[in-house]
Short mmCIF file of C-alpha atoms and ligand atoms in Angstrom, two decimals:
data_model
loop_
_atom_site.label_atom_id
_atom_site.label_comp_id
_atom_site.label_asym_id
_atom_site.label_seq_id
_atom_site.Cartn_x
_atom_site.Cartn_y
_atom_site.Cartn_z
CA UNK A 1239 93.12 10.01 -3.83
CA UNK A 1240 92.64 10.94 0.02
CA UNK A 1241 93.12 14.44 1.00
CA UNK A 1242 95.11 15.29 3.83
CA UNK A 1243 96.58 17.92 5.12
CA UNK A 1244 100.02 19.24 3.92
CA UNK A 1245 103.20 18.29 6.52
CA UNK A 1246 104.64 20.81 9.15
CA UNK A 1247 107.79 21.32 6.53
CA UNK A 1248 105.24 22.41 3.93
CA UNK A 1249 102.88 24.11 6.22
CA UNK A 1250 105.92 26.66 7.98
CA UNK A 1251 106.36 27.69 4.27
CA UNK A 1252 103.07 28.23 3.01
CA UNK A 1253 100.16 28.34 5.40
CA UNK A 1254 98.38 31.38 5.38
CA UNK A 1255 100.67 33.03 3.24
CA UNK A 1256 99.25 33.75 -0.89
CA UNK A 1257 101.01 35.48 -3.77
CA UNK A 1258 100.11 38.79 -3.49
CA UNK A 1259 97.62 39.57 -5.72
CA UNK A 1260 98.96 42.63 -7.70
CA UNK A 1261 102.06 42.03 -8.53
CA UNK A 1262 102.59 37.91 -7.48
CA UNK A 1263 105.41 38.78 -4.89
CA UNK A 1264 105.87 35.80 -3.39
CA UNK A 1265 106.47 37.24 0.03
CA UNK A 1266 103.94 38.95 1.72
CA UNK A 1267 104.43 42.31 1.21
CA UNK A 1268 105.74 44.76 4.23
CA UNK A 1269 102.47 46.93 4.70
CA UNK A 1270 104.48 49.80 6.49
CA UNK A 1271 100.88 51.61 7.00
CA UNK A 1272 99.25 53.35 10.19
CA UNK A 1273 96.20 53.82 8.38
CA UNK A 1274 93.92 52.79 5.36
CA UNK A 1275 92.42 55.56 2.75
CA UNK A 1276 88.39 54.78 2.86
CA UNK A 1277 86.00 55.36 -0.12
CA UNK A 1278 83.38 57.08 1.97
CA UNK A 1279 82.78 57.74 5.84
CA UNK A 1280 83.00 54.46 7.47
CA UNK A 1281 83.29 52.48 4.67
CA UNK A 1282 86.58 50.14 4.38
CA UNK A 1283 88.46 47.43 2.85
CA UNK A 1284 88.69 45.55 5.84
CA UNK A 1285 91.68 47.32 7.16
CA UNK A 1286 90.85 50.84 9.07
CA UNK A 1287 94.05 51.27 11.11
CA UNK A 1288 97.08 49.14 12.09
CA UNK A 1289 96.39 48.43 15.39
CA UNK A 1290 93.40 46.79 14.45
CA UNK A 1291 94.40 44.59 11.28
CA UNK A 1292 97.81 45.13 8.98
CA UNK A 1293 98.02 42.43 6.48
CA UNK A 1294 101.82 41.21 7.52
CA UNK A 1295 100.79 40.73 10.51
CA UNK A 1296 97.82 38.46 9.64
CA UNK A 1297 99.79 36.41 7.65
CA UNK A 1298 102.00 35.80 10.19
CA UNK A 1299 99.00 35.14 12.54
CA UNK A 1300 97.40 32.67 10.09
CA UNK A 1301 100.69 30.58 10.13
CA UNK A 1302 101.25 30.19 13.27
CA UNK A 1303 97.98 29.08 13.92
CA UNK A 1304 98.24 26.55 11.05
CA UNK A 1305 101.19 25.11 12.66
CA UNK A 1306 99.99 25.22 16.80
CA UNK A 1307 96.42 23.50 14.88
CA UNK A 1308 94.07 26.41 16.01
CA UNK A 1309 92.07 28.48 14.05
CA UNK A 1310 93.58 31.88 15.25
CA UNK A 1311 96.96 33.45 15.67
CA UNK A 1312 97.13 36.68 17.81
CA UNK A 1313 100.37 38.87 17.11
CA UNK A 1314 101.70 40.81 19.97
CA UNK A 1315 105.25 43.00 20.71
CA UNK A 1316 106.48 40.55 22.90
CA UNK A 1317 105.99 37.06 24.56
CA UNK A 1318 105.19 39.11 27.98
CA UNK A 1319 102.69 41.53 25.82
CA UNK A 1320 101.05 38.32 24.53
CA UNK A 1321 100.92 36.71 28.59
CA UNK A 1322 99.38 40.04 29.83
CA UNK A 1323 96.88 39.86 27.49
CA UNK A 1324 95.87 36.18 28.08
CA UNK A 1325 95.97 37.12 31.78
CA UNK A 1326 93.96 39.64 31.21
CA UNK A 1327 91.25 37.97 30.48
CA UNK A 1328 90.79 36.72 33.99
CA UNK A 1329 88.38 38.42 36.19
CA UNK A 1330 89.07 40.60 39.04
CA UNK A 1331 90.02 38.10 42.25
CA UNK A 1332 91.10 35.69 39.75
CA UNK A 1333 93.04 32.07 40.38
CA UNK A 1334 95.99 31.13 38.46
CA UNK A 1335 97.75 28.16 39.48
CA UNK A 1336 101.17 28.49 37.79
CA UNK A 1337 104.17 25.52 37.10
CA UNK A 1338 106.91 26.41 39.64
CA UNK A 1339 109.47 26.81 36.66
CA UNK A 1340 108.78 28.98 34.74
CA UNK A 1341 110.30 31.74 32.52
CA UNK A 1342 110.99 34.51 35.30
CA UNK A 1343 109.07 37.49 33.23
CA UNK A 1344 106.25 34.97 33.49
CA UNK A 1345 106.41 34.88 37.35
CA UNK A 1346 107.46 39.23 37.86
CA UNK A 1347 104.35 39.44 35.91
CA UNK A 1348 101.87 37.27 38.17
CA UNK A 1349 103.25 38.47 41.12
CA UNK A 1350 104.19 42.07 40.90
CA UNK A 1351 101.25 43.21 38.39
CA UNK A 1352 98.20 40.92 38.45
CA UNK A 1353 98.85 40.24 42.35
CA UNK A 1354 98.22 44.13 42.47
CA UNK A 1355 94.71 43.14 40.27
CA UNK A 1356 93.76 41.05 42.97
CA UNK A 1357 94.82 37.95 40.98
CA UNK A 1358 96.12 35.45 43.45
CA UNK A 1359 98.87 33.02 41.79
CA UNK A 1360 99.71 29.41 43.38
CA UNK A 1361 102.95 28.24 42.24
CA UNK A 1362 102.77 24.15 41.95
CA UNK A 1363 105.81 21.63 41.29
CA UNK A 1364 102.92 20.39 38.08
CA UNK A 1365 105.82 17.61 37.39
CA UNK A 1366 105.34 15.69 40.35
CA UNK A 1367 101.92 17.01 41.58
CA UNK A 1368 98.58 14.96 41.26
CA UNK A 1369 96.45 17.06 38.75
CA UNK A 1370 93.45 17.05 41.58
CA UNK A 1371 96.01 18.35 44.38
CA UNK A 1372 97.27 20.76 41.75
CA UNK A 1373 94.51 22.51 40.78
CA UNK A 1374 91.94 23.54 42.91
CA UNK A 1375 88.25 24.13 42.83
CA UNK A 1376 87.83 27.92 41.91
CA UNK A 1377 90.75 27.96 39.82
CA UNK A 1378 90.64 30.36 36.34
CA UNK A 1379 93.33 29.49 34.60
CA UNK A 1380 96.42 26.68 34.67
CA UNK A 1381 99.51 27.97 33.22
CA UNK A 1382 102.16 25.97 32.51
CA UNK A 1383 105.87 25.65 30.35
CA UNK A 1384 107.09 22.45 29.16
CA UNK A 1385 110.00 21.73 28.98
CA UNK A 1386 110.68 24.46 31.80
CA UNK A 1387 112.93 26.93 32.03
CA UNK A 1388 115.81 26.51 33.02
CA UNK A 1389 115.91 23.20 34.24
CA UNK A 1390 114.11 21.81 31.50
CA UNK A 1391 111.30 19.42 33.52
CA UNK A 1392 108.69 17.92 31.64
CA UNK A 1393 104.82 18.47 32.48
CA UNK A 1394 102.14 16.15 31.67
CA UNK A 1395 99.64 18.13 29.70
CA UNK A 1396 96.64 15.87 29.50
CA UNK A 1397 95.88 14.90 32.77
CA UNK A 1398 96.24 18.43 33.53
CA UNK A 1399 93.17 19.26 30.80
CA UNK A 1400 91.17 16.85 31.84
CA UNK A 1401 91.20 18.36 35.86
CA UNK A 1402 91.08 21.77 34.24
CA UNK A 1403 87.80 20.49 32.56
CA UNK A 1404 86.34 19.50 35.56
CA UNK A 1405 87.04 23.13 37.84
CA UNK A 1406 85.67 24.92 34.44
CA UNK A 1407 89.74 26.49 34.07
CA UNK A 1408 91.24 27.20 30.87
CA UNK A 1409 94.61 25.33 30.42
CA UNK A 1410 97.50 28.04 28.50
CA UNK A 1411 100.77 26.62 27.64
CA UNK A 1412 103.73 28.46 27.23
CA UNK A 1413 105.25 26.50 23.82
CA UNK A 1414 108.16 28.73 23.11
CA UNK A 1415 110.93 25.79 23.97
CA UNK A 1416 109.43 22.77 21.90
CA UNK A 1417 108.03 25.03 19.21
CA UNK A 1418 105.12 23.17 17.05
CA UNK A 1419 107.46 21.09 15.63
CA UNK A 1420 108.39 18.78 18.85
CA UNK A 1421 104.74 19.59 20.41
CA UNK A 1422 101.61 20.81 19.52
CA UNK A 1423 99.35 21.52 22.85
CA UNK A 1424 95.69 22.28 21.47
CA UNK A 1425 95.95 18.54 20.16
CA UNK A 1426 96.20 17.86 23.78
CA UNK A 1427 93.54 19.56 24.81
CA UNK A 1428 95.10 23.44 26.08
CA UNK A 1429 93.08 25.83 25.22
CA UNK A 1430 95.72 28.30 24.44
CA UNK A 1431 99.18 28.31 23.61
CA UNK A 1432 101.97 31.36 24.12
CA UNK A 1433 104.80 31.99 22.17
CA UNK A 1434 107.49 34.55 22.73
CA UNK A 1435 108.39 34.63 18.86
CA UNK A 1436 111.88 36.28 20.20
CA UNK A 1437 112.80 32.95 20.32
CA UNK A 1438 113.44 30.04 17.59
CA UNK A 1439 109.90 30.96 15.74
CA UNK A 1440 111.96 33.82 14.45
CA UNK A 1441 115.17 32.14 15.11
CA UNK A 1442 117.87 35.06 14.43
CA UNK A 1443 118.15 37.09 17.47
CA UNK A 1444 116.59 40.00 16.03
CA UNK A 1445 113.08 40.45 16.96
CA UNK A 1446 111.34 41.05 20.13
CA UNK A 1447 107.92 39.40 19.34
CA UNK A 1448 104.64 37.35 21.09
CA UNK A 1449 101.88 34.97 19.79
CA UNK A 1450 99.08 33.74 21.11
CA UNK A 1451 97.25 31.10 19.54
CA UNK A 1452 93.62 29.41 20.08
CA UNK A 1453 91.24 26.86 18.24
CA UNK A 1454 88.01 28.44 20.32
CA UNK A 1455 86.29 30.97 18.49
CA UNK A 1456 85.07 32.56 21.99
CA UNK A 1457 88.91 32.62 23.33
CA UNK A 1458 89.70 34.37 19.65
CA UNK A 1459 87.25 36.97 19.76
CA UNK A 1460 88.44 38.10 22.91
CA UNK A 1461 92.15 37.85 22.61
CA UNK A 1462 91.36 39.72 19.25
CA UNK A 1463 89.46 42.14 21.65
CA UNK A 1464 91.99 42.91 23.75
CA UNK A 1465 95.11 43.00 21.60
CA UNK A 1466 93.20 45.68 19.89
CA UNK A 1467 92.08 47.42 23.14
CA UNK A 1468 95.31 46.90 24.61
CA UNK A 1469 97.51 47.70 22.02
CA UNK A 1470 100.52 46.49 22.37
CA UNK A 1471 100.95 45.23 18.73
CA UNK A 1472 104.12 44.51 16.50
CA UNK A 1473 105.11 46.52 13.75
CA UNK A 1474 104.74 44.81 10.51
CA UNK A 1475 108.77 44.43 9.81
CA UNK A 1476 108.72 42.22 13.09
CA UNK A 1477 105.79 40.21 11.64
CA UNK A 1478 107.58 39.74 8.08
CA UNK A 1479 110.88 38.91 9.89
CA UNK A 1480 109.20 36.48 11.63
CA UNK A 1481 107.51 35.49 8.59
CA UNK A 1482 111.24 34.64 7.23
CA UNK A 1483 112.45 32.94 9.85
CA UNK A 1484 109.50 30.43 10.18
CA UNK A 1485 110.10 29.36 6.50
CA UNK A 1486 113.50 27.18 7.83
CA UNK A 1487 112.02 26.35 11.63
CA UNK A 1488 111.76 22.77 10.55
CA UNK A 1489 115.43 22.40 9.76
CA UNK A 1490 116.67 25.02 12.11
CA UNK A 1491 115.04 22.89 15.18
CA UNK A 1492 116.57 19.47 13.71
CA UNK A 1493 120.27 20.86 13.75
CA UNK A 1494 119.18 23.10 17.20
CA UNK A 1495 118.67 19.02 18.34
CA UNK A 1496 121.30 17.26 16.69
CA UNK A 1497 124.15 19.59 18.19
CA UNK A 1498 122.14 19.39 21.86
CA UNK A 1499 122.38 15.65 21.48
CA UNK A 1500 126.01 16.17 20.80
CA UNK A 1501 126.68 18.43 23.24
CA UNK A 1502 124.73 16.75 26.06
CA UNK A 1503 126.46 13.51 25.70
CA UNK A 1504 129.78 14.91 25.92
CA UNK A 1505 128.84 17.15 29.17
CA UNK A 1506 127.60 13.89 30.52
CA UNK A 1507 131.04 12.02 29.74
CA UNK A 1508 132.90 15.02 31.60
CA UNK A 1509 134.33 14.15 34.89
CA UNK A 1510 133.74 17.58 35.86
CA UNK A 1511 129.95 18.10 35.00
CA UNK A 1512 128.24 17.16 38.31
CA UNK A 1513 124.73 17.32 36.69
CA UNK A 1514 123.04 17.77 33.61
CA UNK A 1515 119.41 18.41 32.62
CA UNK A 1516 118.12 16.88 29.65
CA UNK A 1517 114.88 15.01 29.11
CA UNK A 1518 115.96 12.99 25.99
CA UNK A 1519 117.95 11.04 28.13
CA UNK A 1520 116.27 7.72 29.48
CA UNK A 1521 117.61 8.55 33.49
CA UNK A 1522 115.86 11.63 33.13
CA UNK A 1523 112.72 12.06 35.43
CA UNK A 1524 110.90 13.91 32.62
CA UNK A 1525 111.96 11.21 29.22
CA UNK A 1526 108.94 9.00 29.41
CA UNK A 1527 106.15 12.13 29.43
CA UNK A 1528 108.46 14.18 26.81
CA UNK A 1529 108.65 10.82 25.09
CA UNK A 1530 104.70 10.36 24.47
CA UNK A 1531 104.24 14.02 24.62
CA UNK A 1532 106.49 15.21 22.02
CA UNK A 1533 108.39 14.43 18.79
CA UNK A 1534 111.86 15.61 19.54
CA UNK A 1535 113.38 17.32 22.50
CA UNK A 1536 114.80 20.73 21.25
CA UNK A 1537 118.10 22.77 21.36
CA UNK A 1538 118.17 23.39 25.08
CA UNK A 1539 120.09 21.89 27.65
CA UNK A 1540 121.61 22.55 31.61
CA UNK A 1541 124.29 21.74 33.80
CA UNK A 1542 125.87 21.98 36.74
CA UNK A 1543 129.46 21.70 36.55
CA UNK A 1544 131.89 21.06 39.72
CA UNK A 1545 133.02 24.52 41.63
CA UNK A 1546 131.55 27.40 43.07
CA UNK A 1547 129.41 29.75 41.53
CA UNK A 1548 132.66 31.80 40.81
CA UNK A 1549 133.58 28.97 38.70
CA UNK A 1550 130.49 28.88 36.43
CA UNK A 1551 130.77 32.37 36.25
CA UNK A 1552 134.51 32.08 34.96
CA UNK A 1553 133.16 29.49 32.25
CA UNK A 1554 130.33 32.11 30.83
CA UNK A 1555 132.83 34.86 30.54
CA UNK A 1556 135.33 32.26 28.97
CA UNK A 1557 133.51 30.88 25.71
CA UNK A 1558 134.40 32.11 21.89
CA UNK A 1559 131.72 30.54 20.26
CA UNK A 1560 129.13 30.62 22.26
CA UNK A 1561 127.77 34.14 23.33
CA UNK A 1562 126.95 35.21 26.75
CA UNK A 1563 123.84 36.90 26.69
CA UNK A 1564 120.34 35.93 27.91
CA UNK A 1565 117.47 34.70 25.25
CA UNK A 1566 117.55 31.73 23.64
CA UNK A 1567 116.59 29.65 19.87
CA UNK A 1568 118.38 31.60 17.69
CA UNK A 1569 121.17 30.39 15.05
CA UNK A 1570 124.01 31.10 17.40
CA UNK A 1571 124.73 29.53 20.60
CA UNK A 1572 124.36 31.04 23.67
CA UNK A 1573 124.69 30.75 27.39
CA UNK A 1574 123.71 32.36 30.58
CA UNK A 1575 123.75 31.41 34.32
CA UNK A 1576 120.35 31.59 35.17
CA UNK A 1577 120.56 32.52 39.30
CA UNK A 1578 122.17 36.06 38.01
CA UNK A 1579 120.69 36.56 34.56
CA UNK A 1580 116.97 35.35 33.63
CA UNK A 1581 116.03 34.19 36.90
CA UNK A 1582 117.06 37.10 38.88
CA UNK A 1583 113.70 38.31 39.52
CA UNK A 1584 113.40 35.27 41.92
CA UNK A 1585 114.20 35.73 45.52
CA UNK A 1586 117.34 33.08 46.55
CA UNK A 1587 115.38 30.87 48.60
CA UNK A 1588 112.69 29.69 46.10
CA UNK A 1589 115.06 29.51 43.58
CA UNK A 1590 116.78 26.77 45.62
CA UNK A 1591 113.53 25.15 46.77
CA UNK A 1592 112.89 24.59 43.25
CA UNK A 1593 116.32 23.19 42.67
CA UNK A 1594 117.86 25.89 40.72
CA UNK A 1595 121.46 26.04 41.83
CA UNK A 1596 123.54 29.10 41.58
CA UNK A 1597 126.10 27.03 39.42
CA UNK A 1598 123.69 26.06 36.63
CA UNK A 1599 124.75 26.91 33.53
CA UNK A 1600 122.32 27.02 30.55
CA UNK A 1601 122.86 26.59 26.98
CA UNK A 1602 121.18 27.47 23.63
CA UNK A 1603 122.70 25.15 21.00
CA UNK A 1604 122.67 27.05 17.81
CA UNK A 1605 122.97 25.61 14.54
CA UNK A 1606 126.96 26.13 14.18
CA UNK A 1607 128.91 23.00 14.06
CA UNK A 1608 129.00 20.60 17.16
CA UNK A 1609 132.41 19.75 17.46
CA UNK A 1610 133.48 23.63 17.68
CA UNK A 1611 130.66 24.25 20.73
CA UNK A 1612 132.25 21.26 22.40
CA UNK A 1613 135.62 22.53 22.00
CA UNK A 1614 134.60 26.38 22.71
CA UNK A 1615 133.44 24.16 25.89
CA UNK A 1616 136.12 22.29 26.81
CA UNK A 1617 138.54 25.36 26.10
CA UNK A 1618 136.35 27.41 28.93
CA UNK A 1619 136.35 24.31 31.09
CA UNK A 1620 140.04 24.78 31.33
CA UNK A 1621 140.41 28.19 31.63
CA UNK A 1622 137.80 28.70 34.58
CA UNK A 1623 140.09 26.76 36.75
CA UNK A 1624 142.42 30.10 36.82
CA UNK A 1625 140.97 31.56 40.22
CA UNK A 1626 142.38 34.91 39.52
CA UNK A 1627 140.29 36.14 36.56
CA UNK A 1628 137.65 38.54 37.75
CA UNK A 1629 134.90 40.52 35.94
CA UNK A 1630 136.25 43.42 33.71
CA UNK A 1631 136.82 46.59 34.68
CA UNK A 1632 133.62 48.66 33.82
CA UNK A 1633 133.68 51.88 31.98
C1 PLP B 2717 111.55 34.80 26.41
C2 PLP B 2717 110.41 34.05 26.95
C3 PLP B 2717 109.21 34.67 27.27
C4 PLP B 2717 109.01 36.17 27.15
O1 PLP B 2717 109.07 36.60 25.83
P1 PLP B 2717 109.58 38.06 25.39
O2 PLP B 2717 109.46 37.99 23.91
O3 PLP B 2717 110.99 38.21 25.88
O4 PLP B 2717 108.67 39.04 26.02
C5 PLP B 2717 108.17 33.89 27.73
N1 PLP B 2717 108.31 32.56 27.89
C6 PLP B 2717 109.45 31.92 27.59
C7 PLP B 2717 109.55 30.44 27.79
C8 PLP B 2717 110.56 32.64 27.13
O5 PLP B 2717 111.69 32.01 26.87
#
């Protein structure tokens, strides 16, 4: 018999994850400890404080790192907690060159705290740029989303590598829109990938959590380093939540897709929806990368629909089923308009050189049934053509 390795649906269940040993609970236990009694002076167990190693929160590490194929998970409080600490592995004066779309805590980040660091940030269209052009001699580190958010573009990852190979820069990917089941980027050669967990890892709209996960045992040692040195940790409930909601990512993510399928190809049969952004379809400029790139194409979509901004505004505050808030990849449905919500942090103008309009409206399909999002839809369609309804009244 050959051996091979169990399948993602097994792995989100089980990898790094044993009965625990006293008792058999098949969870892993909650280990709602600062601190770890010691048999004599600066002798341990393994575990000395919580900062520094809590049990939930490796096994959360060690399955996440199973699924992403690396060797080592690094938990963190947030997906922003787990970026500053990649980023802070660059050295003083260091070059980032950055995807153009990208998640807008992402870009605050490189340009209103590392820019003060002296790390300089280039912001490149990596859809449509050459990898050479792209990234330049000197460079530290490529980051990059794919799909991107909002508008959902595709990047190439390889080619990308293989320049990043030849400037000696490390290659991170953000992975929190595909998730490990649609892509895997260490298998493509990125040398780290991000995660906000907040998103459909935990997949129930209540966590705040980061992940950062590596196959090089130089990269983990320091990552280790630094989210120890750092500190900016999460608790163990967060891990074992997380924990819990990995166990159904598998079937979460296919339902997340079927209902975006279903949604998208009724937006695209609306006579009112001037655009919409969606790489699974062939006209798409991203389909034939996301195509050999990934597995699936995820719950997320955008569009544009005809009107003013007023308009798409009107729609947001219109929907019953789907929830206006920002975040994304949990169970329910959401929406946002990204110009006035996530992507506020970017000026106007180079939110419209990078072809975000005002209008666009962007949707988290959750895992409810389709034909209620598309009538929660339609039903907010109809009702944002009433000029006269306004924001409420405050207080
Ligand atoms: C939400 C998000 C982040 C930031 O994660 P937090 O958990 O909110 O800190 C980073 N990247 C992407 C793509 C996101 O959607």
């Amino acid at each position: 018999m050959t051996h091979r390795p169990p399948h993602l649906a097994t792995r989100v269940i089980h990898a790094g994850q044993h009965p625990e040993p006293v008792t058999g609970a098949v969870m892993p236990p909650v280990f709602q400890t600062s601190t770890y009694a010691q048999p004599w002076p600066a002798q341990h167990t393994g575990y000395e404080y919580s900062r520094t190693q809590n049990p939930t929160r490796e096994a959360l590490e060690r399955c996440v790192a199973d699924l992403e194929g690396g060797t080592d998970g690094v938990a963190f409080g947030s997906g922003l907690a787990a970026t500053h600490a990649v980023l802070a592995m660059l050295p003083a004066g260091g070059r980032v060159v950055c995807g153009d779309d990208v998640y807008g805590g992402t870009y605050r980040l490189l340009t209103k705290v590392m820019a003060d660091r002296g790390v300089q940030t280039r912001f490149v269209d990596l859809t449509a740029t050459p990898a050479a052009e792209a990234v330049p001699e000197g460079t530290h580190l490529v980051w990059l989303e794919t799909p991107t958010n909002p508008l959902l573009r595709v990047i190439d990852i390889a080619p990308l590598v293989a320049r990043a190979r030849e400037v000696g820069a490390l290659v991170v990917v953000d992975n929190t829109f595909a998730t490990p089941v649609f892509q895997t980027p260490l298998a493509l050669g990125a040398d780290i990938v991000v995660h906000s967990t907040t998103k459909y890892l935990n997949g129930h709209s209540d966590v705040v959590g980061g992940l950062a996960v590596t196959g090089r045992a130089d990269l983990a040692e320091r990552l280790r380093f630094l989210q120890n040195a750092i500190g900016s940790v999460p608790g163990p409930w967060d891990c074992w939540l997380v924990l819990r909601g990995l166990k159904t990512l598998h079937v979460r993510m296919e339902r997340h897709q079927r209902n975006r399928q279903a949604v998208g190809a009724w937006l695209r049969a609306h006579p009112e929806v001037v655009r919409v952004h969606d790489p699974l379809h062939p006209d798409d400029p991203g389909h034939a990368v996301a195509s050999r790139q990934m597995t699936g194409f995820g719950g997320m979509l955008a569009f544009v629909l005809d009107g003013d901004l007023a308009r798409a505004e009107r729609v947001c505050a219109s929907t019953k089923v789907f929830t206006l808030a920002e975040s994304l990849g949990g169970v329910e449905s959401l929406l946002e308009l990204p110009a006035l919500m996530t992507h506020a942090s970017i000026p106007a103008a180079e939110r419209h050189a990078r072809g975000l309009d005002d209008g666009l409206i962007r949707l988290s399909l959750g895992i409810e049934d389709a034909d209620d999002l598309i009538a929660d839809l339609e039903a907010a369609f109809a009702t944002s053509r009433d000029a006269s309804l306004g924001p409420a009244p405050r207080g």
